[in-house]
């Protein structure tokens, strides 16, 4: 699928790409409306509607991923709520074999995530993800979400990455487009980010459901 001899760096999203997105989907779409309903004494349907409207207003911006923003906006202790469901934080089963294979082939493995630093720290605490990475960058450190061209400018200034010899993997087609526009040579979608949801359809990029599909070619190089 890819010319691995022309790829030095693999840039990897976290939620849905290396970790099962079910944790985040459950948290934001089920737990938050439920707790908001209880604390504000609203019907659950109304709480869900309120939350969905609030999400839509900032979708694709850094605030959409910012725990501090949502703590203030929804008047909920978002960080404390995260800690109540840490048992749902799980890696994709195919992630570590892939990350180990990348290391064996001398590829640099860089996590680039829109996750808030507190969320990133919690997920690192409850998984073995850190052992499979060479660098980690939260978009909050740059001030721009990955959807923004400024994020990619900041990333390339911060780390010695040659975008023309890089592959970016993400479960969001919009962010894959942002990477392509920033000059990243290769993109790959993940079409099963949430283990409990149907596969997604990617229109403009190749997509896979299992990293095992890449290992034969990768290990042959």
PDB file of C-alpha atoms in Angstrom:
ATOM      1  CA  UNK A   1       0.000   0.000   0.000  1.00  0.00           C
ATOM      2  CA  UNK A   2       2.902   2.376   0.725  1.00  0.00           C
ATOM      3  CA  UNK A   3       6.529   2.683  -0.462  1.00  0.00           C
ATOM      4  CA  UNK A   4       8.066   2.093   2.959  1.00  0.00           C
ATOM      5  CA  UNK A   5      11.568   2.786   1.665  1.00  0.00           C
ATOM      6  CA  UNK A   6      10.407   6.392   1.101  1.00  0.00           C
ATOM      7  CA  UNK A   7       8.910   6.810   4.588  1.00  0.00           C
ATOM      8  CA  UNK A   8      11.055   7.797   7.581  1.00  0.00           C
ATOM      9  CA  UNK A   9       8.357   9.069   9.940  1.00  0.00           C
ATOM     10  CA  UNK A  10       4.906   7.789  10.838  1.00  0.00           C
ATOM     11  CA  UNK A  11       2.643  10.410  12.405  1.00  0.00           C
ATOM     12  CA  UNK A  12      -0.150   8.823  14.409  1.00  0.00           C
ATOM     13  CA  UNK A  13      -3.405  10.099  15.837  1.00  0.00           C
ATOM     14  CA  UNK A  14      -4.371   8.629  19.222  1.00  0.00           C
ATOM     15  CA  UNK A  15      -8.123   8.270  19.830  1.00  0.00           C
ATOM     16  CA  UNK A  16      -9.626   5.907  17.276  1.00  0.00           C
ATOM     17  CA  UNK A  17      -6.255   5.289  15.641  1.00  0.00           C
ATOM     18  CA  UNK A  18      -4.166   3.722  18.413  1.00  0.00           C
ATOM     19  CA  UNK A  19      -6.810   3.633  21.157  1.00  0.00           C
ATOM     20  CA  UNK A  20     -10.383   2.418  20.914  1.00  0.00           C
ATOM     21  CA  UNK A  21     -12.600   5.486  20.419  1.00  0.00           C
ATOM     22  CA  UNK A  22     -15.379   3.843  22.440  1.00  0.00           C
ATOM     23  CA  UNK A  23     -14.077   5.504  25.624  1.00  0.00           C
ATOM     24  CA  UNK A  24     -14.466   8.998  24.176  1.00  0.00           C
ATOM     25  CA  UNK A  25     -17.752   8.342  22.423  1.00  0.00           C
ATOM     26  CA  UNK A  26     -19.260   6.899  25.583  1.00  0.00           C
ATOM     27  CA  UNK A  27     -17.919   9.759  27.699  1.00  0.00           C
ATOM     28  CA  UNK A  28     -19.090  12.666  25.534  1.00  0.00           C
ATOM     29  CA  UNK A  29     -22.273  11.205  24.053  1.00  0.00           C
ATOM     30  CA  UNK A  30     -23.618   9.193  27.003  1.00  0.00           C
ATOM     31  CA  UNK A  31     -21.992  10.010  30.343  1.00  0.00           C
ATOM     32  CA  UNK A  32     -21.821  13.796  30.020  1.00  0.00           C
ATOM     33  CA  UNK A  33     -25.514  14.198  29.042  1.00  0.00           C
ATOM     34  CA  UNK A  34     -26.499  11.758  31.788  1.00  0.00           C
ATOM     35  CA  UNK A  35     -24.617  13.644  34.516  1.00  0.00           C
ATOM     36  CA  UNK A  36     -25.795  17.009  33.182  1.00  0.00           C
ATOM     37  CA  UNK A  37     -29.374  15.734  33.299  1.00  0.00           C
ATOM     38  CA  UNK A  38     -28.958  14.647  36.908  1.00  0.00           C
ATOM     39  CA  UNK A  39     -27.158  17.761  38.151  1.00  0.00           C
ATOM     40  CA  UNK A  40     -29.409  20.292  36.403  1.00  0.00           C
ATOM     41  CA  UNK A  41     -32.562  18.225  36.816  1.00  0.00           C
ATOM     42  CA  UNK A  42     -33.274  18.177  33.109  1.00  0.00           C
ATOM     43  CA  UNK A  43     -34.945  15.425  31.087  1.00  0.00           C
ATOM     44  CA  UNK A  44     -32.200  13.311  29.491  1.00  0.00           C
ATOM     45  CA  UNK A  45     -33.430  14.149  26.001  1.00  0.00           C
ATOM     46  CA  UNK A  46     -33.133  17.863  26.735  1.00  0.00           C
ATOM     47  CA  UNK A  47     -29.655  17.417  28.235  1.00  0.00           C
ATOM     48  CA  UNK A  48     -28.519  15.526  25.129  1.00  0.00           C
ATOM     49  CA  UNK A  49     -29.886  18.258  22.888  1.00  0.00           C
ATOM     50  CA  UNK A  50     -28.128  20.942  24.946  1.00  0.00           C
ATOM     51  CA  UNK A  51     -24.814  19.085  24.808  1.00  0.00           C
ATOM     52  CA  UNK A  52     -25.030  18.325  21.086  1.00  0.00           C
ATOM     53  CA  UNK A  53     -25.697  21.987  20.297  1.00  0.00           C
ATOM     54  CA  UNK A  54     -22.748  23.047  22.441  1.00  0.00           C
ATOM     55  CA  UNK A  55     -20.485  20.557  20.667  1.00  0.00           C
ATOM     56  CA  UNK A  56     -21.616  21.720  17.219  1.00  0.00           C
ATOM     57  CA  UNK A  57     -20.704  25.351  17.950  1.00  0.00           C
ATOM     58  CA  UNK A  58     -16.996  24.586  18.339  1.00  0.00           C
ATOM     59  CA  UNK A  59     -16.581  21.425  16.252  1.00  0.00           C
ATOM     60  CA  UNK A  60     -13.161  21.217  14.608  1.00  0.00           C
ATOM     61  CA  UNK A  61     -11.639  23.941  16.784  1.00  0.00           C
ATOM     62  CA  UNK A  62      -9.243  23.550  19.686  1.00  0.00           C
ATOM     63  CA  UNK A  63     -12.070  24.242  22.161  1.00  0.00           C
ATOM     64  CA  UNK A  64     -13.887  21.129  20.932  1.00  0.00           C
ATOM     65  CA  UNK A  65     -11.012  19.073  22.356  1.00  0.00           C
ATOM     66  CA  UNK A  66     -10.363  21.224  25.441  1.00  0.00           C
ATOM     67  CA  UNK A  67     -11.341  19.795  28.831  1.00  0.00           C
ATOM     68  CA  UNK A  68     -10.983  23.208  30.490  1.00  0.00           C
ATOM     69  CA  UNK A  69     -13.415  24.722  27.990  1.00  0.00           C
ATOM     70  CA  UNK A  70     -16.034  22.043  28.600  1.00  0.00           C
ATOM     71  CA  UNK A  71     -15.597  22.192  32.348  1.00  0.00           C
ATOM     72  CA  UNK A  72     -16.530  25.875  32.206  1.00  0.00           C
ATOM     73  CA  UNK A  73     -19.131  25.619  29.456  1.00  0.00           C
ATOM     74  CA  UNK A  74     -21.080  22.719  30.971  1.00  0.00           C
ATOM     75  CA  UNK A  75     -20.272  23.458  34.624  1.00  0.00           C
ATOM     76  CA  UNK A  76     -19.209  19.852  35.157  1.00  0.00           C
ATOM     77  CA  UNK A  77     -16.014  18.422  36.645  1.00  0.00           C
ATOM     78  CA  UNK A  78     -14.905  16.897  33.353  1.00  0.00           C
ATOM     79  CA  UNK A  79     -11.545  15.676  34.684  1.00  0.00           C
ATOM     80  CA  UNK A  80     -13.136  13.894  37.628  1.00  0.00           C
ATOM     81  CA  UNK A  81     -15.710  12.297  35.325  1.00  0.00           C
ATOM     82  CA  UNK A  82     -12.931  10.904  33.145  1.00  0.00           C
ATOM     83  CA  UNK A  83     -11.527   9.081  36.150  1.00  0.00           C
ATOM     84  CA  UNK A  84     -14.847   7.293  36.781  1.00  0.00           C
ATOM     85  CA  UNK A  85     -14.612   5.263  33.560  1.00  0.00           C
ATOM     86  CA  UNK A  86     -10.886   4.558  33.166  1.00  0.00           C
ATOM     87  CA  UNK A  87     -11.731   0.869  32.759  1.00  0.00           C
ATOM     88  CA  UNK A  88     -13.029   1.770  29.294  1.00  0.00           C
ATOM     89  CA  UNK A  89      -9.639   3.121  28.135  1.00  0.00           C
ATOM     90  CA  UNK A  90      -8.263   0.435  25.836  1.00  0.00           C
ATOM     91  CA  UNK A  91      -5.719   0.181  23.057  1.00  0.00           C
ATOM     92  CA  UNK A  92      -6.645  -1.287  19.718  1.00  0.00           C
ATOM     93  CA  UNK A  93      -5.362  -4.870  19.696  1.00  0.00           C
ATOM     94  CA  UNK A  94      -3.386  -4.258  16.513  1.00  0.00           C
ATOM     95  CA  UNK A  95      -1.636  -1.061  17.681  1.00  0.00           C
ATOM     96  CA  UNK A  96       1.370  -2.363  19.632  1.00  0.00           C
ATOM     97  CA  UNK A  97       2.396  -4.998  17.052  1.00  0.00           C
ATOM     98  CA  UNK A  98       2.339  -2.252  14.425  1.00  0.00           C
ATOM     99  CA  UNK A  99       4.300   0.209  16.583  1.00  0.00           C
ATOM    100  CA  UNK A 100       6.897  -2.449  17.380  1.00  0.00           C
ATOM    101  CA  UNK A 101       7.219  -3.302  13.671  1.00  0.00           C
ATOM    102  CA  UNK A 102       7.767   0.360  12.843  1.00  0.00           C
ATOM    103  CA  UNK A 103      10.572   0.530  15.404  1.00  0.00           C
ATOM    104  CA  UNK A 104      12.166  -2.632  14.036  1.00  0.00           C
ATOM    105  CA  UNK A 105      12.248  -1.006  10.590  1.00  0.00           C
ATOM    106  CA  UNK A 106      13.819   2.193  11.942  1.00  0.00           C
ATOM    107  CA  UNK A 107      10.762   4.399  11.486  1.00  0.00           C
ATOM    108  CA  UNK A 108      10.191   7.355  13.805  1.00  0.00           C
ATOM    109  CA  UNK A 109       6.808   7.033  15.577  1.00  0.00           C
ATOM    110  CA  UNK A 110       5.305  10.391  16.531  1.00  0.00           C
ATOM    111  CA  UNK A 111       1.948  10.783  18.238  1.00  0.00           C
ATOM    112  CA  UNK A 112       0.093  13.933  17.220  1.00  0.00           C
ATOM    113  CA  UNK A 113      -3.210  14.278  19.007  1.00  0.00           C
ATOM    114  CA  UNK A 114      -5.908  16.869  19.591  1.00  0.00           C
ATOM    115  CA  UNK A 115      -6.422  15.368  23.041  1.00  0.00           C
ATOM    116  CA  UNK A 116      -6.049  17.756  25.964  1.00  0.00           C
ATOM    117  CA  UNK A 117      -2.801  17.137  27.908  1.00  0.00           C
ATOM    118  CA  UNK A 118      -4.800  15.890  30.917  1.00  0.00           C
ATOM    119  CA  UNK A 119      -6.649  13.397  28.744  1.00  0.00           C
ATOM    120  CA  UNK A 120      -3.393  12.315  27.112  1.00  0.00           C
ATOM    121  CA  UNK A 121      -1.757  11.792  30.506  1.00  0.00           C
ATOM    122  CA  UNK A 122      -4.699   9.713  31.752  1.00  0.00           C
ATOM    123  CA  UNK A 123      -4.605   7.466  28.687  1.00  0.00           C
ATOM    124  CA  UNK A 124      -0.846   7.011  28.938  1.00  0.00           C
ATOM    125  CA  UNK A 125      -1.296   6.037  32.584  1.00  0.00           C
ATOM    126  CA  UNK A 126      -3.815   3.327  31.743  1.00  0.00           C
ATOM    127  CA  UNK A 127      -2.198   1.855  28.611  1.00  0.00           C
ATOM    128  CA  UNK A 128       1.229   0.812  27.345  1.00  0.00           C
ATOM    129  CA  UNK A 129       1.034   3.356  24.539  1.00  0.00           C
ATOM    130  CA  UNK A 130       4.028   5.451  25.641  1.00  0.00           C
ATOM    131  CA  UNK A 131       6.374   2.484  25.194  1.00  0.00           C
ATOM    132  CA  UNK A 132       5.532   2.387  21.481  1.00  0.00           C
ATOM    133  CA  UNK A 133       6.259   6.037  20.680  1.00  0.00           C
ATOM    134  CA  UNK A 134       9.322   8.195  20.096  1.00  0.00           C
ATOM    135  CA  UNK A 135       7.648  11.604  20.514  1.00  0.00           C
ATOM    136  CA  UNK A 136       4.248  12.939  21.559  1.00  0.00           C
ATOM    137  CA  UNK A 137       2.674  16.282  20.657  1.00  0.00           C
ATOM    138  CA  UNK A 138      -0.705  17.560  21.861  1.00  0.00           C
ATOM    139  CA  UNK A 139      -2.190  20.214  19.599  1.00  0.00           C
ATOM    140  CA  UNK A 140      -2.877  22.238  22.748  1.00  0.00           C
ATOM    141  CA  UNK A 141       0.874  22.841  22.974  1.00  0.00           C
ATOM    142  CA  UNK A 142       0.725  24.638  19.615  1.00  0.00           C
ATOM    143  CA  UNK A 143      -2.486  26.579  20.167  1.00  0.00           C
ATOM    144  CA  UNK A 144      -4.105  25.109  17.058  1.00  0.00           C
ATOM    145  CA  UNK A 145      -6.111  21.968  16.324  1.00  0.00           C
ATOM    146  CA  UNK A 146      -4.824  19.504  13.721  1.00  0.00           C
ATOM    147  CA  UNK A 147      -7.531  20.757  11.370  1.00  0.00           C
ATOM    148  CA  UNK A 148      -5.619  24.064  11.163  1.00  0.00           C
ATOM    149  CA  UNK A 149      -2.657  24.762   8.835  1.00  0.00           C
ATOM    150  CA  UNK A 150      -0.931  26.519  11.745  1.00  0.00           C
ATOM    151  CA  UNK A 151      -0.745  23.259  13.675  1.00  0.00           C
ATOM    152  CA  UNK A 152       1.303  21.636  10.934  1.00  0.00           C
ATOM    153  CA  UNK A 153       3.582  24.659  10.634  1.00  0.00           C
ATOM    154  CA  UNK A 154       4.224  24.499  14.382  1.00  0.00           C
ATOM    155  CA  UNK A 155       4.791  20.733  14.258  1.00  0.00           C
ATOM    156  CA  UNK A 156       7.403  20.958  11.502  1.00  0.00           C
ATOM    157  CA  UNK A 157       9.174  23.783  13.364  1.00  0.00           C
ATOM    158  CA  UNK A 158       9.205  21.791  16.595  1.00  0.00           C
ATOM    159  CA  UNK A 159      10.457  18.418  15.319  1.00  0.00           C
ATOM    160  CA  UNK A 160      12.892  17.416  12.545  1.00  0.00           C
ATOM    161  CA  UNK A 161      10.191  15.923  10.302  1.00  0.00           C
ATOM    162  CA  UNK A 162      10.415  15.766   6.510  1.00  0.00           C
ATOM    163  CA  UNK A 163       6.751  15.830   5.428  1.00  0.00           C
ATOM    164  CA  UNK A 164       7.705  14.440   2.010  1.00  0.00           C
ATOM    165  CA  UNK A 165       8.959  11.282   3.756  1.00  0.00           C
ATOM    166  CA  UNK A 166       6.099  10.962   6.231  1.00  0.00           C
ATOM    167  CA  UNK A 167       2.911   8.925   6.581  1.00  0.00           C
ATOM    168  CA  UNK A 168       0.009  10.247   8.664  1.00  0.00           C
ATOM    169  CA  UNK A 169      -2.656   7.915  10.084  1.00  0.00           C
ATOM    170  CA  UNK A 170      -5.959   9.241  11.479  1.00  0.00           C
ATOM    171  CA  UNK A 171      -9.621   8.264  11.706  1.00  0.00           C
ATOM    172  CA  UNK A 172     -10.793  11.728  10.558  1.00  0.00           C
ATOM    173  CA  UNK A 173     -10.944  12.422   6.845  1.00  0.00           C
ATOM    174  CA  UNK A 174     -10.985  16.185   7.473  1.00  0.00           C
ATOM    175  CA  UNK A 175      -7.690  15.958   9.371  1.00  0.00           C
ATOM    176  CA  UNK A 176      -6.168  13.729   6.698  1.00  0.00           C
ATOM    177  CA  UNK A 177      -6.991  16.492   4.223  1.00  0.00           C
ATOM    178  CA  UNK A 178      -5.271  19.026   6.502  1.00  0.00           C
ATOM    179  CA  UNK A 179      -2.140  16.848   6.563  1.00  0.00           C
ATOM    180  CA  UNK A 180      -2.146  16.486   2.779  1.00  0.00           C
ATOM    181  CA  UNK A 181      -2.542  20.252   2.366  1.00  0.00           C
ATOM    182  CA  UNK A 182       0.395  20.740   4.743  1.00  0.00           C
ATOM    183  CA  UNK A 183       2.615  18.666   2.464  1.00  0.00           C
ATOM    184  CA  UNK A 184       2.557  15.262   4.194  1.00  0.00           C
ATOM    185  CA  UNK A 185       3.213  12.791   1.392  1.00  0.00           C
ATOM    186  CA  UNK A 186       1.120   9.796   2.517  1.00  0.00           C
ATOM    187  CA  UNK A 187      -2.185   9.464   4.401  1.00  0.00           C
ATOM    188  CA  UNK A 188      -4.108   6.489   5.757  1.00  0.00           C
ATOM    189  CA  UNK A 189      -7.551   6.317   7.334  1.00  0.00           C
ATOM    190  CA  UNK A 190      -8.771   4.002  10.102  1.00  0.00           C
ATOM    191  CA  UNK A 191     -12.313   2.953   9.320  1.00  0.00           C
ATOM    192  CA  UNK A 192     -13.126   1.178  12.598  1.00  0.00           C
ATOM    193  CA  UNK A 193     -12.129   3.738  15.266  1.00  0.00           C
ATOM    194  CA  UNK A 194     -14.862   2.661  17.713  1.00  0.00           C
ATOM    195  CA  UNK A 195     -14.953  -1.100  18.283  1.00  0.00           C
ATOM    196  CA  UNK A 196     -18.666  -0.921  19.018  1.00  0.00           C
ATOM    197  CA  UNK A 197     -19.745   1.069  15.950  1.00  0.00           C
ATOM    198  CA  UNK A 198     -20.026   0.192  12.237  1.00  0.00           C
ATOM    199  CA  UNK A 199     -17.071   0.870   9.949  1.00  0.00           C
ATOM    200  CA  UNK A 200     -16.724   4.338   8.446  1.00  0.00           C
ATOM    201  CA  UNK A 201     -16.423   5.039   4.725  1.00  0.00           C
ATOM    202  CA  UNK A 202     -13.457   7.088   3.477  1.00  0.00           C
ATOM    203  CA  UNK A 203     -13.933   8.790   0.118  1.00  0.00           C
ATOM    204  CA  UNK A 204     -10.578  10.422  -0.572  1.00  0.00           C
ATOM    205  CA  UNK A 205      -8.009   8.252   1.209  1.00  0.00           C
ATOM    206  CA  UNK A 206      -7.113   4.584   1.547  1.00  0.00           C
ATOM    207  CA  UNK A 207      -8.379   3.134   4.832  1.00  0.00           C
ATOM    208  CA  UNK A 208      -7.894  -0.085   6.791  1.00  0.00           C
ATOM    209  CA  UNK A 209      -9.448  -1.808   9.782  1.00  0.00           C
ATOM    210  CA  UNK A 210      -6.376  -3.759  10.958  1.00  0.00           C
ATOM    211  CA  UNK A 211      -2.687  -2.792  11.012  1.00  0.00           C
ATOM    212  CA  UNK A 212      -1.826  -6.399  10.229  1.00  0.00           C
ATOM    213  CA  UNK A 213      -2.683  -5.450   6.636  1.00  0.00           C
ATOM    214  CA  UNK A 214       0.479  -3.286   6.578  1.00  0.00           C
ATOM    215  CA  UNK A 215       2.949  -5.600   8.289  1.00  0.00           C
ATOM    216  CA  UNK A 216       3.939  -7.854   5.382  1.00  0.00           C
ATOM    217  CA  UNK A 217       5.028  -4.964   3.180  1.00  0.00           C
ATOM    218  CA  UNK A 218       6.561  -3.049   6.084  1.00  0.00           C
ATOM    219  CA  UNK A 219       8.646  -5.975   7.302  1.00  0.00           C
ATOM    220  CA  UNK A 220       9.810  -6.817   3.773  1.00  0.00           C
ATOM    221  CA  UNK A 221      11.694  -3.530   3.512  1.00  0.00           C
TER     222      UNK A 221
END
